[in-house]
Amino acid sequence: MMSQMLRRSNAMYLIKIRKNIVFLMHYIFLLSLFLLTQNQAYAAAIACNAVTEVSQTFSFDRTTNTWPSGTLTKSFGVGTAPNNVNLTFTINQLVTPITGDPQLEPLLGNIVDPLEISSSGGQTTGTTLSTLTLTPSRAINKLSYTIVDIDGPNGSGGSNFRDRVIVNSNAGFPTAIPVNSSVSATAGTGTITANSGSNCSSNNTSCNAFPEFNLTNITSATASFIAAHPSGTSTQQAIAFSRYAWCLPRMPTVKVQKITTGHTGAGGTFTFADTNLTGTIASISTTAPNTATPASPTALPATTIDTAVTITETPASGFALSSATCTDANSASTLNPASFGTLAGNVLTIPATNMRAGADITCTFTNRKTAQLTLRKTWINAKVNDAVTVTTAGGTVNPSFASVANTANETDTGTATTVFAGETLTFTEPFSVGSAANYNASLSCTGATDTNLANGLTINAADSNITCTYTNTRITQNLTVVKQWTNATTGHTATVT
């Protein structure tokens, strides 16, 4: 009985220990979570649009992104072309810094190798000590970064300083400034100030702040370091910067496809020239009619975003450009319209407004098989100065030709005009001087596959040079004159004229 009671007592004791361990683990987890959210080390990146933006970050270090002691400006490349950007950091040191600054600090704000700017002291309150300006080589969106060691003992321990930072950008003040427990901030003015009496060691994150610019088209961002102690002259003070994050507008791309119509078999080879594209559009050879070629065209990134692109086509022999238009596969995100592009002659222009971040543009050029049609007019025994206009109808292009019979017998020739395969042209020749009733008219064409002109001339894919001749032959009549004499005198004569 006693042994059973002991076993029961031990079991209950073990259960209590397990419960206490579980409670302790939960407490440690919640405390850790609280400390992480209240005293984070780095700024949280603002979420980027996966289609139109590229998420990028940058931090200083002692191997790749170095900052030699005393350097006042330096540039760094981030990303891979075409979605790359150069960051230029420029320090305007307005007072004497701590020896060696600006430089990378081994540890500050519990961050390794942040870039420190400082003052060696001796300044009155309100003095701007130094500024750090970030200038990207192209506009960026949604910038955030980390400022560490913003503290202010205000005389405690012989230190008389209080840090203040004012942050701004060309696009405006920050939209938010999360801070840790020893710092206060006002986003609307970009002002970040150490709480009075705060003093952070190198591994303490409570003096860190995280400006967030949830804005677009940011081309510069500046942080001004200011002395904010209550009175007297300052002792040395420093802050540091690290962990920049932003969204880079994704460079739009352009692809080209070719469609040829009105032919059989292979079409031809078409070449292109372009502006504001990285690389050259490859020549395209079509192998069948009405087929977009190539099936998977190469995407060429734009050289500059939000800038117009032009594409100039040189058609294959026997083809003429009939249309060109562009679509954007990412229009749901970019908000580009269903189709766009302006064609003038053989030059297609994609307007700057359509070369938006993240656009995946395909431009389709459509060419039609062509032939050359020459109109001729032949007069036979014409009445001089009679005149006609040979006209056509039914085609995209309808050539016409005016002819005047300057002599009784002549042939007049018009200028060759481009017509399109698959179209049927009908012919007429209204008189402007004279009357059709005085002539027999006939129409004949050479160089054409179609020989039945009763229902018009159909341009065939095999046709290249066609000549159509309207012949007008003046109608002639036989006139017989009879002279009748009544009670005439023999031997008299008469002439009828």
GROMACS .gro file of C-alpha atoms in nm:
model
  497
    1MET     CA    1   0.000   0.000   0.000
    2MET     CA    2   0.280   0.235   0.095
    3SER     CA    3   0.468   0.158  -0.228
    4GLN     CA    4   0.155   0.233  -0.432
    5MET     CA    5   0.116   0.570  -0.257
    6LEU     CA    6   0.482   0.652  -0.324
    7ARG     CA    7   0.448   0.563  -0.692
    8ARG     CA    8   0.132   0.776  -0.718
    9SER     CA    9   0.306   1.067  -0.543
   10ASN     CA   10   0.609   1.043  -0.774
   11ALA     CA   11   0.388   1.033  -1.082
   12MET     CA   12   0.200   1.346  -0.976
   13TYR     CA   13   0.532   1.519  -0.906
   14LEU     CA   14   0.658   1.433  -1.254
   15ILE     CA   15   0.337   1.565  -1.412
   16LYS     CA   16   0.379   1.896  -1.227
   17ILE     CA   17   0.742   1.920  -1.347
   18ARG     CA   18   0.634   1.856  -1.707
   19LYS     CA   19   0.362   2.123  -1.683
   20ASN     CA   20   0.611   2.374  -1.545
   21ILE     CA   21   0.859   2.294  -1.824
   22VAL     CA   22   0.588   2.341  -2.089
   23PHE     CA   23   0.481   2.670  -1.932
   24LEU     CA   24   0.841   2.789  -1.919
   25MET     CA   25   0.895   2.701  -2.286
   26HIS     CA   26   0.582   2.892  -2.386
   27TYR     CA   27   0.696   3.189  -2.179
   28ILE     CA   28   1.041   3.190  -2.337
   29PHE     CA   29   0.887   3.166  -2.686
   30LEU     CA   30   0.647   3.453  -2.627
   31LEU     CA   31   0.918   3.665  -2.469
   32SER     CA   32   1.148   3.603  -2.764
   33LEU     CA   33   0.872   3.689  -3.008
   34PHE     CA   34   0.799   4.010  -2.816
   35LEU     CA   35   1.164   4.111  -2.814
   36LEU     CA   36   1.198   4.040  -3.186
   37THR     CA   37   0.900   4.255  -3.273
   38GLN     CA   38   0.984   4.531  -3.028
   39ASN     CA   39   1.360   4.545  -3.085
   40GLN     CA   40   1.430   4.417  -3.434
   41ALA     CA   41   1.776   4.468  -3.582
   42TYR     CA   42   1.695   4.524  -3.950
   43ALA     CA   43   1.429   4.715  -4.139
   44ALA     CA   44   1.157   4.495  -4.287
   45ALA     CA   45   1.147   4.515  -4.666
   46ILE     CA   46   0.823   4.653  -4.810
   47ALA     CA   47   0.655   4.388  -5.027
   48CYS     CA   48   0.719   4.424  -5.401
   49ASN     CA   49   0.483   4.344  -5.689
   50ALA     CA   50   0.624   4.018  -5.829
   51VAL     CA   51   0.531   4.111  -6.187
   52THR     CA   52   0.626   4.478  -6.209
   53GLU     CA   53   0.906   4.502  -5.950
   54VAL     CA   54   1.222   4.322  -5.841
   55SER     CA   55   1.300   4.295  -5.469
   56GLN     CA   56   1.660   4.399  -5.391
   57THR     CA   57   1.872   4.462  -5.081
   58PHE     CA   58   2.212   4.606  -4.995
   59SER     CA   59   2.429   4.601  -4.682
   60PHE     CA   60   2.779   4.723  -4.616
   61ASP     CA   61   3.047   4.465  -4.533
   62ARG     CA   62   3.424   4.423  -4.521
   63THR     CA   63   3.461   4.190  -4.821
   64THR     CA   64   3.244   4.310  -5.112
   65ASN     CA   65   3.059   4.629  -5.019
   66THR     CA   66   3.348   4.790  -4.837
   67TRP     CA   67   3.387   5.150  -4.720
   68PRO     CA   68   3.750   5.256  -4.665
   69SER     CA   69   3.798   5.479  -4.362
   70GLY     CA   70   3.742   5.848  -4.438
   71THR     CA   71   3.572   5.786  -4.774
   72LEU     CA   72   3.300   6.041  -4.852
   73THR     CA   73   3.138   5.888  -5.162
   74LYS     CA   74   3.125   5.543  -5.318
   75SER     CA   75   2.906   5.352  -5.565
   76PHE     CA   76   2.791   4.990  -5.559
   77GLY     CA   77   2.619   4.775  -5.822
   78VAL     CA   78   2.319   4.565  -5.727
   79GLY     CA   79   2.130   4.312  -5.940
   80THR     CA   80   2.177   4.157  -6.282
   81ALA     CA   81   2.107   4.333  -6.611
   82PRO     CA   82   1.856   4.440  -6.722
   83ASN     CA   83   1.723   4.468  -6.366
   84ASN     CA   84   2.029   4.622  -6.208
   85VAL     CA   85   2.096   4.955  -6.040
   86ASN     CA   86   2.400   5.145  -5.914
   87LEU     CA   87   2.375   5.297  -5.566
   88THR     CA   88   2.587   5.602  -5.489
   89PHE     CA   89   2.626   5.698  -5.122
   90THR     CA   90   2.754   6.051  -5.055
   91ILE     CA   91   2.847   6.186  -4.711
   92ASN     CA   92   2.860   6.562  -4.645
   93GLN     CA   93   3.071   6.585  -4.332
   94LEU     CA   94   2.988   6.927  -4.184
   95VAL     CA   95   3.188   6.904  -3.857
   96THR     CA   96   3.498   6.719  -3.744
   97PRO     CA   97   3.414   6.347  -3.713
   98ILE     CA   98   3.547   6.088  -3.472
   99THR     CA   99   3.889   5.976  -3.592
  100GLY     CA  100   3.857   5.735  -3.883
  101ASP     CA  101   3.495   5.815  -3.965
  102PRO     CA  102   3.314   5.771  -4.193
  103GLN     CA  103   3.392   5.400  -4.165
  104LEU     CA  104   3.237   5.061  -4.104
  105GLU     CA  105   3.189   4.974  -3.737
  106PRO     CA  106   3.250   4.608  -3.642
  107LEU     CA  107   2.922   4.594  -3.446
  108LEU     CA  108   2.664   4.860  -3.371
  109GLY     CA  109   2.294   4.817  -3.299
  110ASN     CA  110   2.370   4.444  -3.302
  111ILE     CA  111   2.444   4.474  -3.678
  112VAL     CA  112   2.780   4.383  -3.826
  113ASP     CA  113   2.961   4.649  -4.030
  114PRO     CA  114   2.713   4.937  -4.051
  115LEU     CA  115   2.844   5.265  -4.200
  116GLU     CA  116   2.909   5.518  -3.920
  117ILE     CA  117   2.892   5.897  -3.945
  118SER     CA  118   2.981   6.106  -3.641
  119SER     CA  119   3.088   6.424  -3.464
  120SER     CA  120   3.389   6.453  -3.236
  121GLY     CA  121   3.188   6.693  -3.017
  122GLY     CA  122   3.195   7.061  -2.928
  123GLN     CA  123   2.871   7.146  -3.110
  124THR     CA  124   2.567   7.343  -2.998
  125THR     CA  125   2.220   7.194  -3.010
  126GLY     CA  126   2.050   7.206  -3.349
  127THR     CA  127   2.377   7.179  -3.543
  128THR     CA  128   2.365   6.952  -3.848
  129LEU     CA  129   2.669   6.727  -3.809
  130SER     CA  130   2.665   6.522  -4.127
  131THR     CA  131   2.432   6.403  -4.405
  132LEU     CA  132   2.420   6.073  -4.593
  133THR     CA  133   2.251   6.074  -4.935
  134LEU     CA  134   2.162   5.768  -5.139
  135THR     CA  135   2.131   5.826  -5.516
  136PRO     CA  136   2.026   5.528  -5.732
  137SER     CA  137   2.116   5.530  -6.101
  138ARG     CA  138   1.749   5.474  -6.186
  139ALA     CA  139   1.429   5.539  -5.995
  140ILE     CA  140   1.334   5.287  -5.727
  141ASN     CA  141   1.018   5.220  -5.526
  142LYS     CA  142   0.940   5.129  -5.163
  143LEU     CA  143   1.270   5.212  -4.997
  144SER     CA  144   1.346   5.112  -4.638
  145TYR     CA  145   1.669   5.107  -4.439
  146THR     CA  146   1.809   5.078  -4.088
  147ILE     CA  147   1.964   5.348  -3.870
  148VAL     CA  148   2.136   5.224  -3.553
  149ASP     CA  149   2.265   5.366  -3.223
  150ILE     CA  150   2.028   5.665  -3.203
  151ASP     CA  151   2.076   5.734  -2.832
  152GLY     CA  152   2.103   6.029  -2.597
  153PRO     CA  153   2.242   6.001  -2.242
  154ASN     CA  154   2.215   6.381  -2.201
  155GLY     CA  155   2.496   6.418  -1.947
  156SER     CA  156   2.478   6.069  -1.801
  157GLY     CA  157   2.824   5.926  -1.743
  158GLY     CA  158   2.991   6.243  -1.867
  159SER     CA  159   2.836   6.215  -2.214
  160ASN     CA  160   2.641   6.518  -2.330
  161PHE     CA  161   2.465   6.435  -2.653
  162ARG     CA  162   2.129   6.333  -2.792
  163ASP     CA  163   2.096   6.202  -3.148
  164ARG     CA  164   1.837   6.323  -3.394
  165VAL     CA  165   1.799   6.221  -3.760
  166ILE     CA  166   1.571   6.378  -4.020
  167VAL     CA  167   1.505   6.154  -4.321
  168ASN     CA  168   1.351   6.258  -4.651
  169SER     CA  169   1.344   6.171  -5.021
  170ASN     CA  170   1.267   6.344  -5.348
  171ALA     CA  171   0.931   6.161  -5.346
  172GLY     CA  172   0.841   6.283  -4.995
  173PHE     CA  173   0.879   6.207  -4.627
  174PRO     CA  174   0.864   5.846  -4.508
  175THR     CA  175   0.523   5.684  -4.491
  176ALA     CA  176   0.618   5.510  -4.166
  177ILE     CA  177   0.911   5.494  -3.922
  178PRO     CA  178   0.901   5.185  -3.701
  179VAL     CA  179   1.136   5.230  -3.404
  180ASN     CA  180   1.263   5.024  -3.115
  181SER     CA  181   1.203   5.108  -2.750
  182SER     CA  182   1.465   5.382  -2.698
  183VAL     CA  183   1.367   5.594  -2.998
  184SER     CA  184   1.071   5.816  -3.096
  185ALA     CA  185   0.974   5.919  -3.450
  186THR     CA  186   0.726   6.126  -3.651
  187ALA     CA  187   0.685   5.999  -4.007
  188GLY     CA  188   0.515   6.316  -4.136
  189THR     CA  189   0.830   6.522  -4.077
  190GLY     CA  190   1.081   6.240  -4.105
  191THR     CA  191   1.210   6.316  -3.755
  192ILE     CA  192   1.373   6.042  -3.544
  193THR     CA  193   1.496   6.134  -3.192
  194ALA     CA  194   1.663   5.936  -2.916
  195ASN     CA  195   1.463   5.913  -2.597
  196SER     CA  196   1.623   6.120  -2.323
  197GLY     CA  197   1.864   5.918  -2.112
  198SER     CA  198   1.894   5.630  -2.358
  199ASN     CA  199   2.237   5.477  -2.405
  200CYS     CA  200   2.283   5.165  -2.619
  201SER     CA  201   2.579   4.931  -2.624
  202SER     CA  202   2.710   4.788  -2.951
  203ASN     CA  203   2.491   4.477  -2.934
  204ASN     CA  204   2.177   4.657  -2.816
  205THR     CA  205   1.900   4.700  -3.078
  206SER     CA  206   1.672   4.925  -2.875
  207CYS     CA  207   1.822   5.240  -3.033
  208ASN     CA  208   1.748   5.128  -3.391
  209ALA     CA  209   1.497   5.293  -3.629
  210PHE     CA  210   1.363   5.186  -3.968
  211PRO     CA  211   1.242   5.457  -4.210
  212GLU     CA  212   0.999   5.326  -4.472
  213PHE     CA  213   0.922   5.514  -4.793
  214ASN     CA  214   0.626   5.328  -4.945
  215LEU     CA  215   0.655   5.559  -5.246
  216THR     CA  216   0.743   5.535  -5.615
  217ASN     CA  217   0.997   5.709  -5.837
  218ILE     CA  218   1.255   5.763  -5.563
  219THR     CA  219   1.574   5.910  -5.709
  220SER     CA  220   1.740   6.033  -5.389
  221ALA     CA  221   1.704   5.979  -5.012
  222THR     CA  222   1.886   6.183  -4.748
  223ALA     CA  223   1.941   6.138  -4.374
  224SER     CA  224   2.058   6.446  -4.178
  225PHE     CA  225   2.237   6.379  -3.845
  226ILE     CA  226   2.162   6.658  -3.595
  227ALA     CA  227   2.279   6.741  -3.240
  228ALA     CA  228   1.971   6.758  -3.013
  229HIS     CA  229   2.115   6.778  -2.657
  230PRO     CA  230   1.934   7.023  -2.424
  231SER     CA  231   2.219   7.265  -2.352
  232GLY     CA  232   2.590   7.325  -2.356
  233THR     CA  233   2.827   7.175  -2.609
  234SER     CA  234   2.813   6.818  -2.719
  235THR     CA  235   3.052   6.536  -2.660
  236GLN     CA  236   3.126   6.290  -2.942
  237GLN     CA  237   2.827   6.111  -3.093
  238ALA     CA  238   2.766   5.872  -3.383
  239ILE     CA  239   2.497   5.683  -3.572
  240ALA     CA  240   2.527   5.420  -3.846
  241PHE     CA  241   2.337   5.285  -4.147
  242SER     CA  242   2.277   4.939  -4.291
  243ARG     CA  243   2.036   4.702  -4.466
  244TYR     CA  244   1.879   4.900  -4.749
  245ALA     CA  245   1.583   4.734  -4.922
  246TRP     CA  246   1.376   4.853  -5.218
  247CYS     CA  247   1.169   4.749  -5.518
  248LEU     CA  248   1.330   4.808  -5.857
  249PRO     CA  249   1.078   4.865  -6.139
  250ARG     CA  250   1.116   4.561  -6.365
  251MET     CA  251   1.250   4.655  -6.709
  252PRO     CA  252   0.987   4.599  -6.982
  253THR     CA  253   1.069   4.359  -7.266
  254VAL     CA  254   0.969   4.353  -7.634
  255LYS     CA  255   0.933   4.054  -7.868
  256VAL     CA  256   0.859   4.058  -8.242
  257GLN     CA  257   0.661   3.811  -8.451
  258LYS     CA  258   0.597   3.806  -8.825
  259ILE     CA  259   0.288   3.696  -9.023
  260THR     CA  260   0.276   3.682  -9.404
  261THR     CA  261  -0.039   3.631  -9.610
  262GLY     CA  262  -0.144   3.586  -9.973
  263HIS     CA  263   0.122   3.333 -10.070
  264THR     CA  264   0.189   2.960 -10.073
  265GLY     CA  265   0.494   2.793  -9.924
  266ALA     CA  266   0.771   3.004  -9.777
  267GLY     CA  267   0.728   3.379  -9.759
  268GLY     CA  268   1.056   3.567  -9.727
  269THR     CA  269   1.312   3.713  -9.490
  270PHE     CA  270   1.235   4.034  -9.305
  271THR     CA  271   1.487   4.249  -9.118
  272PHE     CA  272   1.438   4.502  -8.840
  273ALA     CA  273   1.605   4.799  -8.676
  274ASP     CA  274   1.510   4.933  -8.333
  275THR     CA  275   1.567   5.207  -8.078
  276ASN     CA  276   1.566   5.185  -7.696
  277LEU     CA  277   1.609   4.808  -7.693
  278THR     CA  278   1.906   4.617  -7.554
  279GLY     CA  279   2.025   4.410  -7.848
  280THR     CA  280   1.906   4.375  -8.206
  281ILE     CA  281   1.589   4.210  -8.331
  282ALA     CA  282   1.690   3.906  -8.536
  283SER     CA  283   1.573   3.873  -8.896
  284ILE     CA  284   1.263   3.656  -8.941
  285SER     CA  285   1.192   3.415  -9.229
  286THR     CA  286   0.835   3.292  -9.268
  287THR     CA  287   0.787   2.935  -9.393
  288ALA     CA  288   0.408   2.924  -9.426
  289PRO     CA  289   0.126   3.176  -9.468
  290ASN     CA  290  -0.086   3.300  -9.177
  291THR     CA  291   0.155   3.163  -8.915
  292ALA     CA  292   0.310   3.382  -8.642
  293THR     CA  293   0.687   3.333  -8.666
  294PRO     CA  294   0.887   3.255  -8.459
  295ALA     CA  295   0.660   3.067  -8.220
  296SER     CA  296   0.878   3.168  -7.923
  297PRO     CA  297   1.044   3.502  -8.004
  298THR     CA  298   1.338   3.637  -7.806
  299ALA     CA  299   1.253   3.905  -7.549
  300LEU     CA  300   1.471   4.216  -7.566
  301PRO     CA  301   1.474   4.440  -7.256
  302ALA     CA  302   1.429   4.813  -7.295
  303THR     CA  303   1.736   5.028  -7.245
  304THR     CA  304   1.534   5.291  -7.055
  305ILE     CA  305   1.201   5.237  -6.884
  306ASP     CA  306   0.906   5.467  -6.966
  307THR     CA  307   1.071   5.563  -7.295
  308ALA     CA  308   0.929   5.505  -7.645
  309VAL     CA  309   1.057   5.218  -7.861
  310THR     CA  310   1.063   5.225  -8.242
  311ILE     CA  311   1.086   4.919  -8.468
  312THR     CA  312   1.153   4.964  -8.840
  313GLU     CA  313   1.086   4.676  -9.080
  314THR     CA  314   1.253   4.615  -9.414
  315PRO     CA  315   1.011   4.382  -9.598
  316ALA     CA  316   1.111   4.083  -9.808
  317SER     CA  317   1.086   4.132 -10.183
  318GLY     CA  318   0.728   4.097 -10.303
  319PHE     CA  319   0.569   4.181  -9.966
  320ALA     CA  320   0.429   4.500  -9.818
  321LEU     CA  321   0.359   4.579  -9.453
  322SER     CA  322  -0.015   4.599  -9.396
  323SER     CA  323  -0.040   4.624  -9.014
  324ALA     CA  324   0.158   4.612  -8.691
  325THR     CA  325   0.025   4.612  -8.336
  326CYS     CA  326   0.142   4.520  -7.984
  327THR     CA  327  -0.003   4.339  -7.683
  328ASP     CA  328   0.116   4.301  -7.322
  329ALA     CA  329   0.101   3.956  -7.160
  330ASN     CA  330   0.121   4.126  -6.818
  331SER     CA  331  -0.152   4.383  -6.885
  332ALA     CA  332  -0.348   4.268  -6.579
  333SER     CA  333  -0.063   4.403  -6.364
  334THR     CA  334   0.072   4.683  -6.583
  335LEU     CA  335  -0.276   4.806  -6.688
  336ASN     CA  336  -0.165   4.843  -7.049
  337PRO     CA  337  -0.459   4.844  -7.296
  338ALA     CA  338  -0.550   4.538  -7.502
  339SER     CA  339  -0.347   4.661  -7.799
  340PHE     CA  340  -0.127   4.960  -7.871
  341GLY     CA  341   0.139   5.095  -8.106
  342THR     CA  342   0.133   5.344  -8.392
  343LEU     CA  343   0.239   5.247  -8.746
  344ALA     CA  344   0.367   5.513  -8.986
  345GLY     CA  345   0.505   5.370  -9.309
  346ASN     CA  346   0.733   5.085  -9.201
  347VAL     CA  347   0.801   5.226  -8.852
  348LEU     CA  348   0.608   5.101  -8.548
  349THR     CA  349   0.627   5.318  -8.236
  350ILE     CA  350   0.550   5.182  -7.890
  351PRO     CA  351   0.463   5.495  -7.689
  352ALA     CA  352   0.655   5.570  -7.370
  353THR     CA  353   0.336   5.533  -7.167
  354ASN     CA  354   0.316   5.164  -7.269
  355MET     CA  355   0.681   5.086  -7.184
  356ARG     CA  356   0.579   5.033  -6.826
  357ALA     CA  357   0.754   4.841  -6.549
  358GLY     CA  358   0.699   4.467  -6.592
  359ALA     CA  359   0.545   4.490  -6.940
  360ASP     CA  360   0.589   4.172  -7.150
  361ILE     CA  361   0.521   4.313  -7.497
  362THR     CA  362   0.483   4.122  -7.824
  363CYS     CA  363   0.454   4.319  -8.148
  364THR     CA  364   0.317   4.140  -8.456
  365PHE     CA  365   0.399   4.266  -8.805
  366THR     CA  366   0.168   4.141  -9.083
  367ASN     CA  367   0.282   4.156  -9.446
  368ARG     CA  368   0.086   4.072  -9.761
  369LYS     CA  369   0.214   3.927 -10.086
  370THR     CA  370   0.221   4.195 -10.356
  371ALA     CA  371   0.242   4.239 -10.732
  372GLN     CA  372   0.306   4.543 -10.951
  373LEU     CA  373   0.017   4.651 -11.174
  374THR     CA  374   0.072   4.887 -11.469
  375LEU     CA  375  -0.224   5.037 -11.658
  376ARG     CA  376  -0.200   5.118 -12.029
  377LYS     CA  377  -0.434   5.284 -12.280
  378THR     CA  378  -0.419   5.224 -12.656
  379TRP     CA  379  -0.608   5.446 -12.904
  380ILE     CA  380  -0.672   5.325 -13.260
  381ASN     CA  381  -0.807   5.570 -13.516
  382ALA     CA  382  -0.923   5.787 -13.230
  383LYS     CA  383  -1.085   6.122 -13.251
  384VAL     CA  384  -0.811   6.358 -13.137
  385ASN     CA  385  -0.863   6.503 -12.786
  386ASP     CA  386  -1.101   6.229 -12.676
  387ALA     CA  387  -1.010   6.140 -12.314
  388VAL     CA  388  -1.078   5.864 -12.059
  389THR     CA  389  -0.974   5.768 -11.705
  390VAL     CA  390  -0.896   5.400 -11.657
  391THR     CA  391  -1.006   5.313 -11.303
  392THR     CA  392  -1.002   5.006 -11.078
  393ALA     CA  393  -1.208   4.905 -10.776
  394GLY     CA  394  -1.220   4.626 -10.516
  395GLY     CA  395  -0.864   4.640 -10.384
  396THR     CA  396  -0.687   4.790 -10.085
  397VAL     CA  397  -0.511   5.007 -10.342
  398ASN     CA  398  -0.707   5.098 -10.657
  399PRO     CA  399  -0.482   5.250 -10.924
  400SER     CA  400  -0.621   5.481 -11.191
  401PHE     CA  401  -0.478   5.643 -11.502
  402ALA     CA  402  -0.594   5.933 -11.724
  403SER     CA  403  -0.529   5.919 -12.099
  404VAL     CA  404  -0.590   6.174 -12.376
  405ALA     CA  405  -0.581   6.085 -12.748
  406ASN     CA  406  -0.331   6.346 -12.859
  407THR     CA  407  -0.305   6.164 -13.191
  408ALA     CA  408  -0.532   5.919 -13.367
  409ASN     CA  409  -0.309   5.624 -13.286
  410GLU     CA  410  -0.109   5.609 -12.962
  411THR     CA  411  -0.046   5.407 -12.643
  412ASP     CA  412  -0.018   5.577 -12.303
  413THR     CA  413   0.135   5.403 -11.999
  414GLY     CA  414   0.070   5.473 -11.630
  415THR     CA  415   0.295   5.421 -11.325
  416ALA     CA  416   0.333   5.074 -11.170
  417THR     CA  417   0.131   5.041 -10.850
  418THR     CA  418   0.153   4.784 -10.570
  419VAL     CA  419  -0.154   4.558 -10.542
  420PHE     CA  420  -0.213   4.265 -10.307
  421ALA     CA  421  -0.250   3.895 -10.371
  422GLY     CA  422  -0.597   3.755 -10.313
  423GLU     CA  423  -0.779   4.071 -10.413
  424THR     CA  424  -0.997   4.104 -10.726
  425LEU     CA  425  -0.991   4.430 -10.921
  426THR     CA  426  -1.261   4.541 -11.163
  427PHE     CA  427  -1.190   4.791 -11.442
  428THR     CA  428  -1.386   5.079 -11.599
  429GLU     CA  429  -1.292   5.368 -11.832
  430PRO     CA  430  -1.540   5.656 -11.820
  431PHE     CA  431  -1.496   5.920 -12.093
  432SER     CA  432  -1.431   6.275 -11.986
  433VAL     CA  433  -1.421   6.394 -12.352
  434GLY     CA  434  -1.595   6.210 -12.635
  435SER     CA  435  -1.828   5.912 -12.617
  436ALA     CA  436  -1.774   5.543 -12.553
  437ALA     CA  437  -2.039   5.475 -12.816
  438ASN     CA  438  -1.788   5.573 -13.086
  439TYR     CA  439  -1.539   5.300 -12.990
  440ASN     CA  440  -1.503   4.927 -12.957
  441ALA     CA  441  -1.326   4.862 -12.622
  442SER     CA  442  -1.130   4.559 -12.505
  443LEU     CA  443  -0.926   4.475 -12.191
  444SER     CA  444  -0.628   4.238 -12.179
  445CYS     CA  445  -0.367   4.164 -11.910
  446THR     CA  446  -0.023   4.010 -11.937
  447GLY     CA  447   0.180   3.865 -11.650
  448ALA     CA  448  -0.136   3.758 -11.466
  449THR     CA  449  -0.237   3.405 -11.374
  450ASP     CA  450  -0.603   3.500 -11.409
  451THR     CA  451  -0.702   3.509 -11.779
  452ASN     CA  452  -1.078   3.539 -11.735
  453LEU     CA  453  -1.135   3.911 -11.691
  454ALA     CA  454  -1.512   3.894 -11.723
  455ASN     CA  455  -1.551   3.908 -11.346
  456GLY     CA  456  -1.237   4.114 -11.278
  457LEU     CA  457  -0.868   4.043 -11.233
  458THR     CA  458  -0.776   3.829 -10.932
  459ILE     CA  459  -0.419   3.888 -10.814
  460ASN     CA  460  -0.248   3.553 -10.766
  461ALA     CA  461   0.036   3.470 -10.526
  462ALA     CA  462   0.250   3.379 -10.825
  463ASP     CA  463   0.197   3.716 -10.998
  464SER     CA  464   0.473   3.974 -10.983
  465ASN     CA  465   0.442   4.220 -11.272
  466ILE     CA  466   0.107   4.266 -11.445
  467THR     CA  467   0.024   4.500 -11.731
  468CYS     CA  468  -0.340   4.561 -11.821
  469THR     CA  469  -0.426   4.745 -12.143
  470TYR     CA  470  -0.757   4.901 -12.238
  471THR     CA  471  -0.775   4.931 -12.621
  472ASN     CA  472  -1.028   5.166 -12.785
  473THR     CA  473  -1.079   5.128 -13.159
  474ARG     CA  474  -1.292   5.387 -13.327
  475ILE     CA  475  -1.594   5.240 -13.504
  476THR     CA  476  -1.596   5.285 -13.890
  477GLN     CA  477  -1.903   5.288 -14.130
  478ASN     CA  478  -1.940   5.227 -14.512
  479LEU     CA  479  -2.118   5.517 -14.691
  480THR     CA  480  -2.255   5.461 -15.049
  481VAL     CA  481  -2.358   5.772 -15.248
  482VAL     CA  482  -2.601   5.727 -15.546
  483LYS     CA  483  -2.666   6.005 -15.809
  484GLN     CA  484  -2.997   5.993 -15.988
  485TRP     CA  485  -3.056   6.206 -16.306
  486THR     CA  486  -3.406   6.301 -16.428
  487ASN     CA  487  -3.455   6.446 -16.786
  488ALA     CA  488  -3.081   6.508 -16.788
  489THR     CA  489  -2.882   6.646 -17.081
  490THR     CA  490  -2.657   6.388 -17.214
  491GLY     CA  491  -2.294   6.458 -17.135
  492HIS     CA  492  -2.354   6.663 -16.816
  493THR     CA  493  -2.144   6.566 -16.514
  494ALA     CA  494  -2.174   6.626 -16.135
  495THR     CA  495  -1.947   6.575 -15.831
  496VAL     CA  496  -2.099   6.487 -15.490
  497THR     CA  497  -1.894   6.621 -15.199
   0.00000   0.00000   0.00000
